[in-house]
Amino acid sequence: MGSALLPTLRRKAEVDATIRDTLDKVLVLRFGRAADTSCLQLDDVLAKSSWDISKFATVALVEMDSEEIQVYIDYFDITLVPATIFFFNAHHMKMDSGTPDHTKWIGSFSSKQDFIDVVEAIYRGAMKGKLIVSCPIPPERIPRFQLLFKDI
Amino acid sequence: MPPKPANPAPAAEFEYCEVCRYNHDQGRRHRYMRKHREELDAVVTRFRSKLSDLRRALLHGAPSSQPPRPRLWCPFCSVDLDSRSACGNAIYHLASGEHLKGVKDFLRKHGGAMDQVESLRISEDGLAKWEKVSKSLSTEAKKGTEGLIGPSLKPTKDIQNESTCDNLDSFSQTNFPSLSNTASYVVMPLQSPTNGEYHPISTACHVASSLSSALYATPCETLRPPITPWGSAETHKLQGAPPTNWFHSSGPETKCHQSTIIANGASPSISCSVHVRFRTIKIQQSDAGGNLSNGIGYCCSKANVHTGAPPPWLKANEYDPENFSIRSCGLFSSRERKLRKLNPKRVGAAWAERRRAEMEMEKRGEIVPETSDSNWLPNFGSVWQSGTRKESRKEFEKSHKLHDTKSNHELALDIKPYISKRMICSFLLQRLGVDKASDKDGGRPGVSAEEQLWRGPIDGFPCQAVSGMQMLGMPSKALTTQAAVAFLGTKH
């Protein structure tokens, strides 16, 4: 349901344009498949809170099965879905949430407020010139995962 | 031994600096202090801006009843010019020798440049010009405002008296003499104190003045310009039609409304633009006849809200470049203010500025938006990032290219069924039905048919095979050995 309310990007050019043209706002890109159950929950949270954060953030969904998106899937090294990546002025924003991967948020958010907190923390950090922020959510609400490293 | 010169007083006397507004003991050094100089600059520029306003009013010959500034403090002479109750006195002061002396003293005392004295006072020429204009205007205004009630001298700003000039009475009496075209001798109310010397007005004069009075007094809708709402005016503009501007059309009623704006004391920009027209009107009227300047003064005082004149803000239908620029400036400044609030050290600030400028230009159509840049990637810090994020992107691009070429290579090497040349040969021979015997006739001497077959044009490929493939629809350009083999393999 959430995927119907949010803009869904299926081409690389669309993703490029969204990243480039979102100025002085946090861009939240959700990589995943709209049909996945884990994605459904995340999409719901994103869609419900997109209005609340619309003054300082923009939310967009990326359909990761599209042919053209595979470059980004490789580049962002997305293996677990859903993966949420944050940008500010076309700069990638990292978040230290105690998980092995700082570059993206893996999994869903437990509530709307958690998502808003995360985006707000990123916005505040970015406005202070920080490229990495620490996660404002308590660790018990952060989804855990393990990275399996290939080619090492 | 001569006595040593006495040291300067250990504690110098305190002195009040009226520019910096504090007491100091720095003596003459004080005037060279940075703060003092800044303050002095501020004082002088503030006064200069007030003076320029006054000059503008002076140039346009504003009546002395409308001071351009509510207050004017002369910092050089320490005089509040407003307390003298009239703008005229302020102008006289600023042109006086007393003020000149004050300015010079002030600048000498506080260390200002003496070449700016002229810019801080009003010259005699300006004063004379203003006197001339204001005199003529004030006589007209007086004649207009001092109505039937008598020759009592009232303040010219008294709006109530202006509005109660018994116009309605005069309207009922005049009964549109000009419209009925009967230039009869209708008794007109006195427009100015005549001190008992009332001469019957000449016919032409009478018609004109009564017409003007009728125009101002009448509640009749036919004579009054309809008050166009904003929307309709805008649509007229959009359609490219000439603006329905009542102030441009010729005729007595428009003239009167123009002067309304002056009388109501509109904003400087408007009054400025109108004033030129006012002069032209004056010329026209004086051409018409002797006493008609009275009519102007009358109009000036009469057209207001009670007589149904359009309000001055409807004047904005007209394209006013100054207003427009102010509005755009306002927009710009609000946007600027918004941008200024953002931290200049935020992430990607420079990029955002550049991109915003690009987007603006794209919107205006000055540059074509980049749509073909398919290789663009944002900066991304990977998990195992070392160095800047740009480096990780470059690494990715490099590896991506390698990966691409590798995959292409793999694709190319994908189809490799081994087919011996002999097999091809026999296949083609069978297919084309080549007879070995016939080869003997047309073939080269001393070379067997099979050998001749093997000396093909490309990589020793059989000639027959080439022609055979051309027959099958394969272009000869693409005839590398490998491709041919692949082709054959698939066809087979």
XYZ file of C-alpha atoms in Angstrom:
644
model
C 0.000 0.000 0.000
C 2.775 2.358 0.942
C 4.420 1.861 -2.410
C 1.357 3.268 -4.126
C 1.595 6.501 -2.164
C 5.270 7.135 -2.695
C 7.095 7.774 -5.963
C 8.665 4.588 -7.290
C 11.789 4.851 -9.405
C 12.506 2.179 -11.987
C 15.131 3.772 -14.186
C 18.633 4.900 -13.434
C 18.000 8.316 -14.882
C 15.116 8.806 -12.468
C 17.270 7.873 -9.508
C 20.025 10.175 -10.745
C 17.621 13.057 -11.146
C 16.132 12.503 -7.705
C 19.534 12.446 -6.059
C 20.769 15.488 -7.932
C 17.679 17.633 -7.623
C 16.952 17.132 -3.951
C 18.681 20.157 -2.479
C 19.085 20.886 1.213
C 16.815 18.031 2.098
C 17.458 14.473 3.181
C 16.680 11.997 0.440
C 15.524 8.598 1.660
C 15.872 5.881 -0.968
C 14.337 2.524 -0.204
C 15.737 -0.310 -2.294
C 13.542 -3.348 -2.348
C 10.608 -5.104 -3.891
C 7.137 -3.797 -3.173
C 5.759 -7.320 -2.877
C 8.140 -8.467 -0.138
C 6.567 -8.770 3.276
C 9.445 -7.016 4.989
C 9.232 -4.229 2.420
C 5.506 -3.878 2.972
C 5.998 -2.907 6.574
C 8.773 -0.464 5.785
C 6.797 1.100 2.945
C 3.897 1.567 5.289
C 6.067 3.401 7.794
C 7.634 5.536 5.072
C 4.334 6.449 3.470
C 2.717 7.366 6.751
C 5.552 9.574 7.899
C 6.494 11.143 4.579
C 4.148 14.057 5.202
C 5.547 14.672 8.651
C 9.083 14.927 7.391
C 8.259 16.621 4.117
C 9.813 19.908 5.193
C 13.265 18.462 5.488
C 13.192 15.119 3.696
C 11.954 13.413 0.568
C 11.160 9.714 0.379
C 11.366 7.634 -2.796
C 11.198 3.917 -3.470
C 13.503 2.140 -5.877
C 12.347 -1.046 -7.528
C 15.450 -3.161 -7.375
C 14.418 -5.768 -9.948
C 14.573 -3.248 -12.761
C 17.314 -3.777 -15.282
C 18.675 -0.250 -15.147
C 18.838 -0.147 -11.373
C 21.369 -2.996 -11.212
C 24.228 -0.488 -11.429
C 23.058 1.053 -8.212
C 22.497 -2.330 -6.630
C 26.129 -3.143 -7.363
C 27.404 0.258 -6.405
C 25.567 0.438 -3.124
C 26.320 -3.242 -2.527
C 22.755 -4.137 -1.701
C 22.272 -7.776 -0.824
C 19.727 -7.672 1.969
C 16.354 -6.098 1.312
C 14.871 -3.745 2.165
C 17.826 -1.411 2.322
C 17.378 2.296 3.000
C 20.041 4.747 1.925
C 20.187 8.417 2.880
C 21.503 11.292 0.814
C 21.941 14.982 1.466
C 22.820 17.321 -1.389
C 23.851 14.284 -3.454
C 26.227 13.193 -0.708
C 25.803 9.829 0.870
C 25.040 10.002 4.574
C 26.178 7.209 6.848
C 24.730 6.243 10.172
C 26.462 4.367 12.942
C 23.758 2.148 14.349
C 25.969 -0.559 15.822
C 25.434 -2.870 12.873
C 28.233 -4.025 10.576
C 27.055 -1.801 7.751
C 27.074 1.933 8.331
C 26.222 2.798 4.804
C 22.594 1.816 4.838
C 19.727 0.838 7.063
C 18.806 -2.792 6.639
C 15.317 -3.939 7.468
C 12.289 -2.084 8.638
C 11.667 0.516 11.334
C 9.634 -0.575 14.286
C 7.540 2.586 14.302
C 6.924 5.842 12.502
C 8.622 7.801 15.238
C 11.816 5.761 14.897
C 12.030 6.596 11.228
C 11.358 10.277 11.843
C 14.031 10.328 14.526
C 16.560 8.755 12.211
C 15.849 11.195 9.385
C 15.933 14.113 11.763
C 19.270 13.013 13.190
C 20.654 12.745 9.675
C 19.311 16.158 8.721
C 20.735 17.800 11.799
C 24.095 16.143 11.278
C 24.190 17.098 7.617
C 23.365 20.707 8.413
C 26.348 20.713 10.732
C 28.542 19.304 7.993
C 28.784 15.755 9.302
C 28.854 12.836 6.891
C 28.185 10.223 9.538
C 25.790 10.405 12.461
C 25.040 8.055 15.296
C 21.695 6.339 15.458
C 19.187 7.907 17.841
C 17.181 4.666 18.189
C 17.893 2.389 21.165
C 19.805 -0.732 20.082
C 17.023 -3.148 20.939
C 14.864 -1.661 18.201
C 17.552 -1.869 15.541
C 17.219 -4.913 13.290
C 20.243 -7.191 13.478
C 21.920 -8.906 10.594
C 25.247 -10.402 9.650
C 27.305 -9.550 6.668
C 28.754 -12.422 4.694
C 31.776 -11.139 2.933
C 32.458 -12.311 -0.531
C 35.838 -12.285 -2.241
C 37.882 -11.827 0.915
C 69.427 73.464 32.989
C 66.248 74.409 31.328
C 63.201 72.983 32.974
C 61.668 70.056 31.236
C 58.498 70.799 29.343
C 55.592 69.916 31.461
C 54.116 66.550 30.749
C 50.611 66.515 29.345
C 48.030 66.339 31.988
C 48.011 62.831 33.402
C 44.261 62.601 33.304
C 43.060 64.278 30.138
C 39.769 66.002 30.358
C 36.771 63.983 29.475
C 34.930 65.105 26.451
C 31.549 64.112 25.107
C 31.485 62.896 21.529
C 28.008 63.480 20.162
C 28.606 61.117 17.268
C 29.625 58.140 19.388
C 27.479 59.338 22.292
C 29.949 58.710 25.035
C 32.551 60.510 27.071
C 36.151 59.841 26.239
C 39.530 61.097 27.325
C 41.321 60.338 24.119
C 41.469 63.927 23.007
C 41.967 64.568 19.317
C 42.952 60.980 18.710
C 39.343 59.972 19.103
C 38.241 61.217 15.701
C 40.573 58.742 14.006
C 39.176 55.726 15.845
C 37.523 53.161 13.660
C 34.340 53.169 15.651
C 34.066 56.936 15.524
C 34.573 56.997 11.796
C 31.918 54.348 11.287
C 29.478 56.274 13.433
C 30.240 59.462 11.574
C 29.673 57.745 8.266
C 26.367 56.396 9.517
C 25.210 59.823 10.689
C 26.166 61.499 7.455
C 24.581 58.850 5.238
C 21.393 58.889 7.285
C 21.133 62.618 6.949
C 21.966 62.457 3.273
C 19.176 59.971 2.605
C 16.686 62.230 4.388
C 17.968 65.147 2.440
C 17.629 63.305 -0.838
C 13.992 62.630 0.002
C 13.498 66.269 0.700
C 15.272 67.188 -2.526
C 13.034 64.894 -4.480
C 9.998 66.578 -3.002
C 11.591 69.896 -3.752
C 12.240 68.971 -7.336
C 8.684 67.913 -7.811
C 7.418 71.008 -6.168
C 5.456 69.331 -3.441
C 3.283 71.720 -1.563
C 4.681 72.856 1.687
C 1.781 71.271 3.513
C 3.237 67.810 2.897
C 6.565 67.375 4.544
C 8.350 64.427 2.977
C 9.536 63.207 6.363
C 7.644 63.290 9.585
C 10.834 64.273 11.416
C 14.069 65.774 10.347
C 16.833 66.234 12.832
C 19.742 68.306 11.698
C 22.699 66.705 13.454
C 25.034 69.500 12.468
C 23.109 72.326 14.048
C 21.357 70.142 16.663
C 17.999 71.463 15.570
C 14.808 69.524 15.267
C 13.413 70.865 12.038
C 10.098 69.240 12.600
C 9.520 71.409 15.631
C 9.299 74.388 13.339
C 6.065 72.860 12.117
C 6.525 73.329 8.419
C 8.600 71.728 5.781
C 9.341 75.096 4.319
C 11.266 76.128 7.372
C 13.306 72.960 7.159
C 14.221 73.806 3.598
C 15.050 77.378 4.504
C 17.239 76.126 7.313
C 19.061 73.666 5.106
C 19.784 76.390 2.593
C 20.847 78.916 5.208
C 24.340 80.066 5.994
C 23.816 79.001 9.568
C 23.419 75.409 8.454
C 26.459 75.680 6.191
C 28.540 76.898 9.072
C 27.165 74.154 11.269
C 28.054 71.492 8.722
C 31.557 72.827 8.324
C 32.107 73.014 12.065
C 30.755 69.544 12.550
C 32.955 68.036 9.886
C 35.984 69.884 11.162
C 35.334 68.760 14.704
C 34.656 65.134 13.873
C 37.114 64.668 11.072
C 34.873 64.295 8.070
C 35.829 65.084 4.516
C 35.127 68.713 3.706
C 34.234 68.007 0.112
C 30.884 66.616 1.127
C 29.581 69.897 2.470
C 27.606 70.638 -0.665
C 25.863 67.281 -0.516
C 24.654 68.027 3.013
C 22.819 71.243 2.274
C 20.398 72.659 -0.205
C 21.760 75.120 -2.705
C 20.293 78.555 -3.340
C 19.209 77.531 -6.819
C 17.183 74.658 -5.465
C 15.630 76.917 -2.877
C 14.629 79.488 -5.462
C 13.145 76.841 -7.681
C 11.203 75.336 -4.834
C 9.947 78.725 -3.728
C 8.614 79.428 -7.170
C 6.816 76.121 -7.483
C 5.450 76.071 -3.969
C 4.170 79.614 -4.268
C 2.071 78.826 -7.306
C 0.852 75.592 -5.800
C -0.031 77.088 -2.475
C -2.086 79.850 -4.062
C -4.027 77.263 -6.007
C -4.505 75.102 -2.972
C -5.637 78.037 -0.951
C -8.141 79.036 -3.521
C -9.438 75.533 -3.674
C -9.678 74.809 -0.007
C -10.963 78.035 1.325
C -14.439 77.639 0.137
C -17.749 79.167 0.822
C -17.384 79.394 4.515
C -15.327 82.482 4.308
C -11.873 83.872 4.104
C -10.826 82.390 7.427
C -7.352 80.886 7.147
C -7.580 77.213 7.880
C -4.745 74.705 7.918
C -4.493 73.215 4.462
C -4.415 69.698 5.791
C -7.908 69.909 7.112
C -9.526 67.098 5.206
C -12.919 67.642 6.655
C -13.085 71.125 5.298
C -11.912 69.907 1.952
C -14.684 67.421 1.790
C -17.397 69.813 2.884
C -17.190 72.276 0.119
C -20.854 72.173 -0.642
C -20.264 70.507 -3.911
C -23.577 68.827 -3.883
C -25.283 72.134 -3.573
C -23.364 73.501 -6.448
C -24.185 70.412 -8.447
C -27.878 70.846 -7.886
C -27.595 74.445 -8.858
C -25.443 74.031 -11.903
C -27.567 71.262 -13.364
C -24.931 70.221 -15.925
C -24.679 73.441 -17.820
C -21.933 72.132 -20.017
C -23.798 68.962 -20.892
C -26.969 70.725 -21.795
C -24.765 73.075 -23.754
C -26.509 76.083 -22.427
C -23.832 78.490 -21.528
C -26.163 80.337 -19.270
C -25.159 82.559 -16.450
C -25.665 80.351 -13.510
C -24.596 81.814 -10.242
C -21.591 79.903 -9.003
C -20.590 79.623 -5.379
C -17.512 81.521 -4.536
C -14.391 79.488 -4.978
C -11.981 81.872 -3.377
C -12.090 84.848 -1.089
C -12.653 87.786 -3.331
C -12.677 90.453 -0.688
C -15.883 91.796 -2.030
C -14.658 92.121 -5.563
C -16.754 89.532 -7.254
C -16.739 89.725 -11.011
C -19.186 87.714 -13.010
C -17.232 85.001 -14.716
C -16.989 84.871 -18.432
C -18.998 82.211 -20.194
C -16.238 79.902 -21.239
C -14.616 80.102 -17.928
C -17.833 79.521 -16.163
C -18.667 76.463 -18.218
C -15.343 74.868 -17.546
C -15.347 75.505 -13.847
C -18.910 74.436 -13.396
C -18.180 71.306 -15.350
C -15.309 70.529 -13.057
C -17.378 71.181 -10.008
C -20.149 69.045 -11.386
C -17.754 66.259 -12.093
C -16.529 66.232 -8.585
C -19.772 66.707 -6.929
C -21.807 64.316 -8.936
C -22.745 60.911 -7.690
C -23.784 60.187 -11.279
C -22.289 56.951 -12.547
C -21.997 58.048 -16.161
C -19.379 60.594 -15.497
C -17.376 58.720 -12.986
C -14.949 56.126 -14.288
C -16.153 52.687 -13.246
C -13.950 51.204 -10.605
C -12.453 48.205 -12.270
C -11.715 45.306 -10.039
C -8.204 43.866 -9.983
C -9.056 40.752 -11.862
C -10.549 42.433 -14.863
C -7.662 44.796 -15.142
C -5.264 41.898 -15.055
C -7.108 40.069 -17.787
C -6.988 43.138 -19.953
C -3.293 43.168 -19.526
C -2.959 39.510 -20.322
C -4.939 39.794 -23.466
C -2.501 42.394 -24.615
C -5.187 45.001 -24.942
C -4.249 48.548 -24.174
C -4.620 48.943 -20.422
C -7.916 50.312 -19.326
C -6.254 53.149 -17.661
C -8.438 55.977 -16.683
C -5.484 58.140 -16.074
C -4.383 58.130 -19.655
C -7.602 58.930 -21.407
C -8.201 62.525 -22.234
C -11.017 64.446 -20.701
C -11.666 66.568 -17.714
C -12.633 63.788 -15.362
C -9.345 61.947 -15.789
C -7.392 65.057 -15.105
C -9.218 65.516 -11.919
C -8.505 61.989 -10.786
C -4.881 62.420 -11.443
C -4.777 65.366 -9.246
C -6.648 63.311 -6.685
C -3.604 61.240 -6.215
C -1.481 64.217 -5.558
C -3.929 65.596 -3.108
C -4.180 62.318 -1.262
C -0.463 62.160 -0.834
C 0.300 58.890 -2.513
C 3.602 57.085 -2.319
C 6.542 58.999 -3.772
C 6.793 56.790 -6.817
C 3.209 57.306 -7.817
C 3.146 60.980 -7.121
C 6.288 61.328 -9.133
C 4.839 59.602 -12.151
C 1.669 61.558 -11.905
C 3.284 64.868 -11.445
C 4.505 65.088 -15.003
C 0.972 64.664 -16.193
C -0.180 67.228 -13.730
C 2.045 69.778 -15.368
C 0.722 68.969 -18.768
C -2.771 69.420 -17.444
C -1.837 72.743 -16.087
C -0.603 73.854 -19.443
C -3.782 72.750 -21.123
C -5.911 74.487 -18.615
C -4.059 77.732 -18.789
C -4.415 77.620 -22.530
C -8.119 77.364 -22.136
C -8.564 80.526 -20.243
C -7.495 82.868 -17.563
C -9.183 81.755 -14.392
C -9.000 78.049 -14.998
C -6.127 77.400 -12.673
C -8.733 77.859 -10.008
C -10.422 74.796 -11.385
C -7.333 72.719 -10.861
C -6.966 73.733 -7.314
C -10.587 72.957 -6.797
C -10.168 69.517 -8.316
C -7.179 68.798 -6.176
C -9.053 69.405 -3.030
C -12.301 67.760 -4.036
C -11.667 64.333 -5.481
C -11.668 61.990 -2.549
C -13.605 59.108 -1.155
C -16.722 61.206 -0.671
C -16.917 62.182 -4.309
C -16.455 58.641 -5.546
C -12.976 58.968 -6.958
C -11.156 55.685 -7.458
C -8.766 54.949 -4.627
C -5.093 55.439 -5.317
C -4.284 51.736 -5.073
C -6.325 51.088 -8.198
C -3.669 53.116 -9.870
C -1.501 50.000 -9.668
C -3.297 48.668 -12.747
C -0.812 50.665 -14.608
C 2.517 48.995 -15.168
C 4.857 50.584 -12.735
C 8.405 49.361 -13.166
C 9.405 50.676 -9.801
C 6.651 48.802 -8.010
C 7.465 45.717 -9.980
C 11.106 45.851 -9.127
C 10.281 46.343 -5.488
C 8.044 43.297 -5.530
C 10.652 41.154 -7.216
C 13.254 42.463 -4.827
C 11.025 41.381 -1.970
C 10.775 37.881 -3.342
C 14.452 37.705 -3.925
C 15.275 38.958 -0.498
C 12.967 36.410 1.144
C 14.640 33.618 -0.773
C 18.027 35.030 0.057
C 17.042 35.255 3.675
C 15.999 31.612 3.635
C 19.259 30.563 2.082
C 21.251 32.704 4.446
C 19.712 30.855 7.355
C 21.285 27.591 6.205
C 24.676 26.696 7.514
C 27.280 27.463 4.861
C 29.319 24.510 6.095
C 26.558 21.976 5.672
C 27.132 18.832 3.667
C 27.371 19.584 -0.038
C 26.707 23.312 0.343
C 28.818 24.250 -2.654
C 27.257 21.514 -4.697
C 23.770 22.662 -3.758
C 24.563 26.230 -4.766
C 25.919 25.134 -8.094
C 23.079 22.770 -8.769
C 20.513 25.377 -7.793
C 22.018 27.832 -10.251
C 22.001 25.131 -12.910
C 18.381 24.337 -12.227
C 17.469 28.008 -12.446
C 19.157 28.248 -15.792
C 17.493 25.076 -16.990
C 14.158 26.480 -15.961
C 14.820 29.643 -17.895
C 15.923 27.547 -20.834
C 19.431 28.950 -20.939
C 21.111 25.556 -20.768
C 19.893 22.171 -21.801
C 19.450 19.796 -18.879
C 21.855 16.910 -18.898
C 19.904 13.814 -19.657
C 22.468 11.834 -21.557
C 24.931 11.448 -18.698
C 24.098 7.834 -17.984
C 27.346 7.112 -16.179
C 26.776 9.571 -13.368
C 26.949 8.116 -9.875
C 26.695 9.877 -6.549
C 29.527 9.740 -4.058
C 29.098 6.746 -1.863
C 31.202 5.563 1.018
C 31.358 1.814 0.926
C 31.653 -0.435 3.938
C 35.355 -0.910 3.515
C 35.950 2.650 2.623
C 39.378 4.194 2.858
C 39.981 7.698 1.612
C 37.371 9.998 0.249
C 34.028 8.900 -1.071
C 34.958 10.025 -4.514
C 37.743 7.440 -4.493
C 35.331 4.649 -3.700
C 33.227 5.768 -6.627
C 36.227 5.797 -8.919
C 37.232 2.350 -7.750
C 33.763 1.120 -8.454
C 33.750 2.638 -11.893
C 37.094 1.058 -12.626
C 36.025 -2.369 -11.419
C 32.694 -1.981 -13.147
C 34.418 -1.354 -16.451
C 36.727 -4.318 -15.904
C 33.765 -6.437 -15.017
C 31.960 -5.281 -18.139
C 34.815 -6.068 -20.439
C 35.329 -9.419 -18.737
C 31.704 -10.317 -19.116
C 31.789 -9.266 -22.754
C 34.807 -11.431 -23.276
C 33.090 -14.332 -21.631
C 30.074 -13.820 -23.817
C 32.231 -13.793 -26.919
C 33.989 -16.975 -25.902
C 30.767 -18.608 -24.980
C 30.108 -20.435 -28.248
C 32.958 -22.626 -29.194
C 31.910 -25.889 -30.622
C 34.878 -27.455 -32.369
C 34.255 -28.068 -35.998
C 37.139 -29.260 -38.067
C 37.886 -27.619 -41.359
C 37.419 -30.866 -43.094
C 33.908 -31.118 -41.759
C 33.079 -27.653 -43.025
C 34.497 -28.497 -46.335
C 32.597 -31.661 -46.758
C 29.440 -30.006 -45.529
C 29.716 -27.185 -47.982
C 30.562 -29.427 -50.807
C 27.574 -31.506 -50.089
C 25.401 -28.460 -49.711
C 26.448 -26.674 -52.782
C 26.786 -29.776 -54.827
C 30.245 -28.987 -56.018
C 31.560 -31.598 -58.332
C 35.210 -32.430 -57.972
C 35.375 -33.278 -61.620
C 34.193 -29.881 -62.692
C 36.923 -28.331 -60.614
C 39.526 -29.904 -62.746
C 38.441 -27.823 -65.745
C 38.168 -24.428 -64.127
C 40.777 -24.920 -61.420
C 44.320 -23.777 -61.343
C 46.797 -25.932 -63.120
C 48.975 -28.128 -60.949
C 46.822 -27.736 -57.840
C 44.421 -30.359 -56.754
C 40.818 -29.442 -56.266
C 40.973 -29.973 -52.543
C 44.122 -27.949 -52.192
C 42.609 -25.121 -54.165
C 39.650 -25.157 -51.880
C 41.880 -24.583 -48.901
C 43.542 -21.487 -50.311
C 40.698 -19.161 -49.499
C 40.828 -15.377 -49.251
C 40.397 -15.172 -45.519
C 42.593 -17.016 -43.119
C 42.894 -19.878 -45.540
C 39.160 -20.281 -45.470
C 37.836 -22.078 -48.515
C 36.606 -19.820 -51.275
C 33.632 -21.963 -51.776
C 32.858 -21.824 -48.133
C 32.916 -18.026 -48.292
C 30.642 -17.865 -51.254
C 28.451 -20.453 -49.708
C 28.123 -18.384 -46.578
C 27.368 -15.311 -48.582
C 24.589 -17.249 -50.155
C 23.328 -18.174 -46.761
C 23.004 -14.491 -45.928
C 26.138 -13.929 -43.934
C 27.962 -10.708 -44.836
C 31.481 -11.285 -45.940
C 32.667 -8.417 -43.774
C 31.979 -10.391 -40.651
C 33.857 -13.378 -41.825
C 36.375 -13.987 -39.173
C 37.130 -17.607 -38.691
C 35.607 -17.777 -35.296
C 32.405 -16.089 -36.291
C 32.050 -18.229 -39.333
C 32.519 -21.321 -37.271
C 29.995 -20.127 -34.785
C 27.622 -19.292 -37.550
C 27.993 -22.613 -39.135
C 27.633 -24.315 -35.844
C 24.368 -22.660 -35.174
C 23.093 -23.198 -38.654
C 24.071 -26.773 -38.562
